[in-house]
Coordinates of C-alpha atoms in Angstrom, one line a residue:
M1411 CA 45.0 66.2 25.6
M1412 CA 41.8 65.0 27.0
L1413 CA 39.9 67.8 25.2
R1414 CA 41.4 66.6 21.9
A1415 CA 40.4 63.1 22.6
A1416 CA 36.8 64.3 23.5
R1417 CA 36.7 66.2 20.3
A1418 CA 37.8 63.2 18.3
A1419 CA 35.3 60.8 19.9
G1420 CA 32.4 63.3 19.2
P1421 CA 31.7 62.2 15.6
L1422 CA 31.9 58.5 16.6
L1423 CA 29.4 59.0 19.5
R1424 CA 27.2 60.9 17.1
L1425 CA 27.4 58.2 14.6
S1426 CA 26.7 55.6 17.1
G1427 CA 23.6 57.5 18.4
A1428 CA 22.3 57.7 14.9
G1429 CA 22.7 54.0 14.3
A1430 CA 20.9 53.4 17.5
V1431 CA 18.0 55.7 16.5
G1432 CA 18.0 54.0 13.0
E1433 CA 17.6 50.5 14.7
R1434 CA 14.8 51.9 16.9
I1435 CA 13.1 53.5 13.8
R1436 CA 13.3 50.1 11.8
G1437 CA 11.9 48.4 14.8
G1438 CA 14.9 46.3 15.6
V1439 CA 15.3 44.8 12.2
P1440 CA 18.8 43.5 11.8
S1441 CA 21.2 45.0 9.3
T1442 CA 21.4 43.7 5.7
P1443 CA 24.6 41.6 6.6
A1444 CA 22.7 39.9 9.4
V1445 CA 19.8 39.1 7.2
F1446 CA 22.1 37.8 4.5
T1447 CA 24.0 35.6 6.8
R1448 CA 20.7 34.0 8.3
G1449 CA 19.3 33.4 4.8
F1450 CA 22.6 31.8 3.7
F1451 CA 22.6 29.4 6.7
D1452 CA 18.8 28.6 6.0
F1453 CA 19.6 27.8 2.4
F1454 CA 22.6 25.6 3.5
K1455 CA 20.4 23.7 6.0
K1456 CA 17.7 23.2 3.4
G1457 CA 20.4 21.9 1.0
E1458 CA 21.6 19.5 3.7
K1459 CA 17.9 18.2 4.2
E1460 CA 17.5 17.7 0.5
A1461 CA 20.8 15.8 0.3
A1462 CA 19.8 13.5 3.3
E1463 CA 16.4 12.7 1.6
D1464 CA 18.1 12.1 -1.6
A1465 CA 20.6 9.7 0.1
E1466 CA 17.8 7.9 1.8
A1467 CA 16.1 7.4 -1.4
K1468 CA 19.0 6.1 -3.3
A1469 CA 19.7 3.6 -0.3
K1470 CA 16.1 2.4 -0.6
A1471 CA 16.3 2.0 -4.3
K1472 CA 19.6 0.1 -4.0
A1473 CA 18.2 -2.2 -1.4
R1474 CA 15.2 -2.8 -3.6
L1475 CA 17.4 -3.6 -6.7
S1476 CA 19.5 -6.1 -4.4
D1477 CA 16.2 -7.6 -3.1
E1478 CA 14.8 -8.3 -6.4
M1479 CA 17.9 -9.3 -8.2
S1480 CA 18.3 -12.0 -5.4
R1481 CA 15.3 -13.9 -6.8
G1482 CA 14.3 -14.0 -10.4
Y1483 CA 11.9 -15.7 -12.7
F1484 CA 13.9 -19.1 -12.9
E1485 CA 13.9 -19.4 -9.1
D1486 CA 10.1 -18.8 -8.9
I1487 CA 9.5 -21.4 -11.6
S1488 CA 11.8 -23.9 -10.2
E1489 CA 9.9 -23.5 -6.8
I1490 CA 6.5 -23.9 -8.7
R1491 CA 7.6 -27.1 -10.3
K1492 CA 8.6 -28.6 -6.9
N1493 CA 5.4 -27.8 -5.0
G1494 CA 2.8 -26.9 -7.5
G1495 CA 2.3 -23.5 -6.1
K1496 CA 2.1 -24.7 -2.5
I1497 CA 4.8 -22.5 -1.0
A1498 CA 3.1 -23.0 2.3
V1499 CA 0.3 -25.0 3.9
A1500 CA -3.1 -23.0 4.3
T1501 CA -4.0 -22.1 7.9
K1502 CA -6.1 -24.6 9.5
V1503 CA -7.6 -22.6 12.2
I1504 CA -8.8 -19.0 12.4
I1505 CA -6.3 -16.3 13.3
P1506 CA -7.2 -14.8 16.7
E1507 CA -8.4 -11.2 16.6
D1508 CA -5.5 -10.1 18.7
A1509 CA -2.9 -11.7 16.5
A1510 CA -4.4 -10.7 13.2
V1511 CA -2.6 -8.1 11.1
K1512 CA -4.4 -5.5 8.8
F1513 CA -4.5 -6.2 5.2
P1514 CA -2.5 -3.4 3.4
D1515 CA -4.2 -0.6 1.7
L1516 CA -4.8 -1.4 -2.0
P1517 CA -6.5 0.8 -4.6
L1518 CA -8.3 -1.1 -7.4
E1519 CA -10.2 -0.6 -10.5
S1520 CA -13.1 -2.7 -12.0
P1521 CA -13.9 -3.3 -15.7
G1522 CA -16.9 -1.2 -15.5
G1523 CA -14.6 1.8 -14.5
R1524 CA -15.5 1.8 -10.7
T1525 CA -12.6 2.4 -8.2
L1526 CA -12.4 0.9 -4.8
R1527 CA -9.8 0.5 -2.1
L1528 CA -9.4 -2.7 -0.1
P1529 CA -9.7 -3.6 2.6
L1530 CA -13.3 -2.4 3.2
V1531 CA -13.4 -1.5 7.0
A1532 CA -16.6 -1.1 8.9
S1533 CA -16.9 2.0 11.0
P1534 CA -17.3 1.4 14.8
L1535 CA -20.5 3.3 14.7
E1536 CA -21.9 1.5 11.8
D1537 CA -25.4 -0.2 12.3
S1538 CA -26.8 -3.2 10.7
S1539 CA -29.1 -1.1 8.3
P1540 CA -26.7 1.3 6.4
E1541 CA -28.2 4.1 4.5
A1542 CA -29.0 3.9 0.8
G1543 CA -26.1 4.3 -1.5
A1544 CA -23.6 3.6 1.3
T1545 CA -20.9 1.0 0.8
V1546 CA -21.9 -2.2 2.5
V1547 CA -18.8 -3.8 4.3
P1548 CA -19.1 -7.7 4.1
D1549 CA -18.6 -9.6 7.2
A1550 CA -16.1 -11.7 5.3
S1551 CA -14.2 -11.1 2.3
L1552 CA -12.0 -13.5 0.4
V1553 CA -9.2 -11.6 -1.3
C1554 CA -7.4 -13.6 -4.0
L1555 CA -4.1 -12.1 -5.4
S1556 CA -2.6 -13.0 -8.9
F1557 CA 0.5 -11.4 -10.1
R1558 CA 0.6 -13.3 -13.2
A1559 CA -2.0 -14.8 -15.6
S1560 CA -0.9 -18.4 -14.5
S1561 CA -2.3 -17.9 -11.2
Q1562 CA -5.8 -16.5 -12.0
K1563 CA -7.2 -20.3 -12.2
M1564 CA -5.6 -20.7 -8.8
A1565 CA -7.7 -17.8 -7.4
E1566 CA -10.9 -19.3 -9.0
S1567 CA -10.4 -22.5 -7.3
W1568 CA -10.9 -20.6 -3.9
S1569 CA -13.5 -18.0 -4.8
L1570 CA -16.1 -20.1 -6.6
P1571 CA -16.3 -22.7 -3.8
F1572 CA -16.3 -20.1 -1.2
L1573 CA -19.2 -18.1 -2.8
D1574 CA -21.2 -21.4 -3.4
A1575 CA -20.9 -22.2 0.3
F1576 CA -21.7 -18.7 1.6
G1577 CA -23.1 -16.5 -1.2
A1578 CA -26.7 -17.2 -0.4
A1579 CA -26.4 -15.5 3.0
G1580 CA -25.1 -12.1 1.3
E1581 CA -22.7 -11.6 4.1
V1582 CA -19.5 -12.2 2.0
Q1583 CA -17.7 -11.0 -1.0
A1584 CA -14.8 -12.4 -3.2
Y1585 CA -12.2 -10.2 -4.9
E1586 CA -10.2 -11.7 -7.5
V1587 CA -7.2 -9.1 -7.9
S1588 CA -5.0 -9.2 -11.0
F1589 CA -1.7 -7.1 -10.6
I1590 CA -0.8 -5.2 -13.8
D1591 CA 2.8 -3.9 -13.4
S1592 CA 3.5 -2.9 -17.0
W1593 CA 4.0 0.9 -17.3
L1594 CA 2.3 1.0 -20.7
L1595 CA -0.9 -0.8 -19.6
S1596 CA -0.8 1.5 -16.5
S1597 CA -0.9 4.6 -18.5
S1598 CA -4.3 6.4 -18.3
P1599 CA -5.5 6.0 -21.9
V1600 CA -4.2 2.4 -22.4
R1601 CA -5.6 1.4 -18.9
R1602 CA -9.1 2.6 -19.8
A1603 CA -9.0 0.7 -23.1
F1604 CA -7.7 -2.4 -21.3
L1605 CA -10.5 -2.5 -18.6
K1606 CA -13.1 -2.4 -21.5
V1607 CA -11.9 -5.6 -22.9
T1608 CA -11.0 -7.5 -19.8
R1609 CA -13.3 -10.3 -18.1
K1610 CA -16.2 -9.3 -16.0
S1611 CA -18.3 -11.1 -13.5
N1612 CA -22.0 -11.3 -13.5
N1613 CA -22.1 -12.3 -9.9
P1614 CA -22.5 -9.1 -7.7
Q1615 CA -20.5 -10.9 -4.9
R1616 CA -17.6 -11.8 -7.1
H1617 CA -15.5 -8.8 -8.0
V1618 CA -12.9 -9.2 -10.8
V1619 CA -10.6 -6.2 -10.3
Y1620 CA -7.2 -4.9 -11.3
A1621 CA -4.3 -3.1 -9.5
F1622 CA -2.1 -1.1 -11.7
G1623 CA 1.3 0.3 -11.2
D1624 CA 4.3 -0.7 -8.7
H1625 CA 3.3 -2.7 -5.9
Y1626 CA 6.7 -3.6 -4.3
D1627 CA 5.9 -2.1 -1.1
F1628 CA 2.5 -3.9 -0.8
R1629 CA 4.3 -7.2 -1.5
K1630 CA 6.9 -6.5 1.0
E1631 CA 4.3 -6.1 3.9
L1632 CA 2.6 -9.5 3.0
Q1633 CA 6.0 -11.1 2.5
I1634 CA 5.1 -12.2 -1.0
V1635 CA 8.2 -13.5 -2.8
N1636 CA 7.1 -15.9 -5.6
L1637 CA 4.9 -14.2 -8.1
L1638 CA 3.9 -17.3 -10.0
T1639 CA 1.4 -18.6 -7.5
G1640 CA -1.7 -17.3 -6.0
Y1641 CA -2.1 -15.7 -2.5
I1642 CA -5.5 -16.1 -0.7
Y1643 CA -6.6 -14.1 2.3
L1644 CA -9.8 -14.1 4.5
V1645 CA -10.4 -10.7 5.8
D1646 CA -12.9 -9.6 8.5
R1647 CA -15.0 -6.6 8.6
L1648 CA -12.3 -4.5 10.3
G1649 CA -9.7 -5.3 7.5
R1650 CA -7.8 -7.9 9.5
I1651 CA -6.4 -11.2 7.7
R1652 CA -8.0 -14.1 9.8
W1653 CA -7.0 -17.0 7.3
Q1654 CA -4.4 -17.5 4.5
G1655 CA -3.9 -20.0 1.7
F1656 CA -1.7 -20.4 -1.5
G1657 CA -1.7 -21.9 -4.8
T1658 CA -4.6 -24.2 -6.0
A1659 CA -7.3 -25.2 -3.4
T1660 CA -7.4 -28.8 -2.2
Q1661 CA -10.4 -30.2 -0.6
E1662 CA -9.0 -30.2 2.7
E1663 CA -7.9 -26.5 2.6
L1664 CA -11.5 -25.6 1.3
S1665 CA -12.8 -27.4 4.4
S1666 CA -10.6 -25.4 6.6
L1667 CA -11.6 -22.2 4.9
T1668 CA -15.2 -23.0 5.3
T1669 CA -14.9 -23.7 9.0
C1670 CA -13.0 -20.5 9.7
T1671 CA -15.4 -18.3 7.6
S1672 CA -18.3 -19.8 9.5
I1673 CA -16.6 -18.9 12.8
L1674 CA -15.9 -15.4 11.4
L1675 CA -19.6 -14.9 10.4
D1676 CA -20.6 -15.9 14.0
E1677 CA -18.3 -13.2 15.6
K1678 CA -20.4 -10.3 14.4

């Protein structure tokens, strides 16, 4: 009986040995079913990741829609009528270095076709005599943001006195930024045509520039809500916001801007 069992087990043992040899010949590569199973689970995990990313994107889109629907044009115009664009009082003293926040990254285009990116930030190794052709980072930049045409005059009420006061020193720059969120004007061929007919500045220290496309995240970083008023920022050579104003400049606010700019220029 044991002899019959041994004879019956012989083919199975030989088959098992052949399989082991086959595994050694293949270098230990798993069998086809194992490869298929692992590939299936990898595909399943990839699908789970894509589904999670899609859900996150939908949640962000829903949050944005809710945020923008909570405040519309009529709320903005009502606020402007009440305060004339002064949604807050301008900073009276310079913001200390350790409390200052960085101005968000903002790509821009000029009417001449030149592109630039704010804020301009000086390298820690930059000396006082930059090489020819290198971008000169001003010691102080006044960045004036206009989201609607109605606030462009507000921007000028800050930038022109600022340059009158400090332009001769050559250490400052003023940027009047207009935001264009129309998808049509933001398209490449229309954008180029638009830039050719827009207003230009003859003052090399006054830059009239444009930001195209969606800037929702940029506005959220600066907590900008009302798009009908102007937002003014004094930025140092390291890209930090050191002073802030709103709407149309008053004489008192221009005085505080002048004082803070003088302090900032003395910091270098």
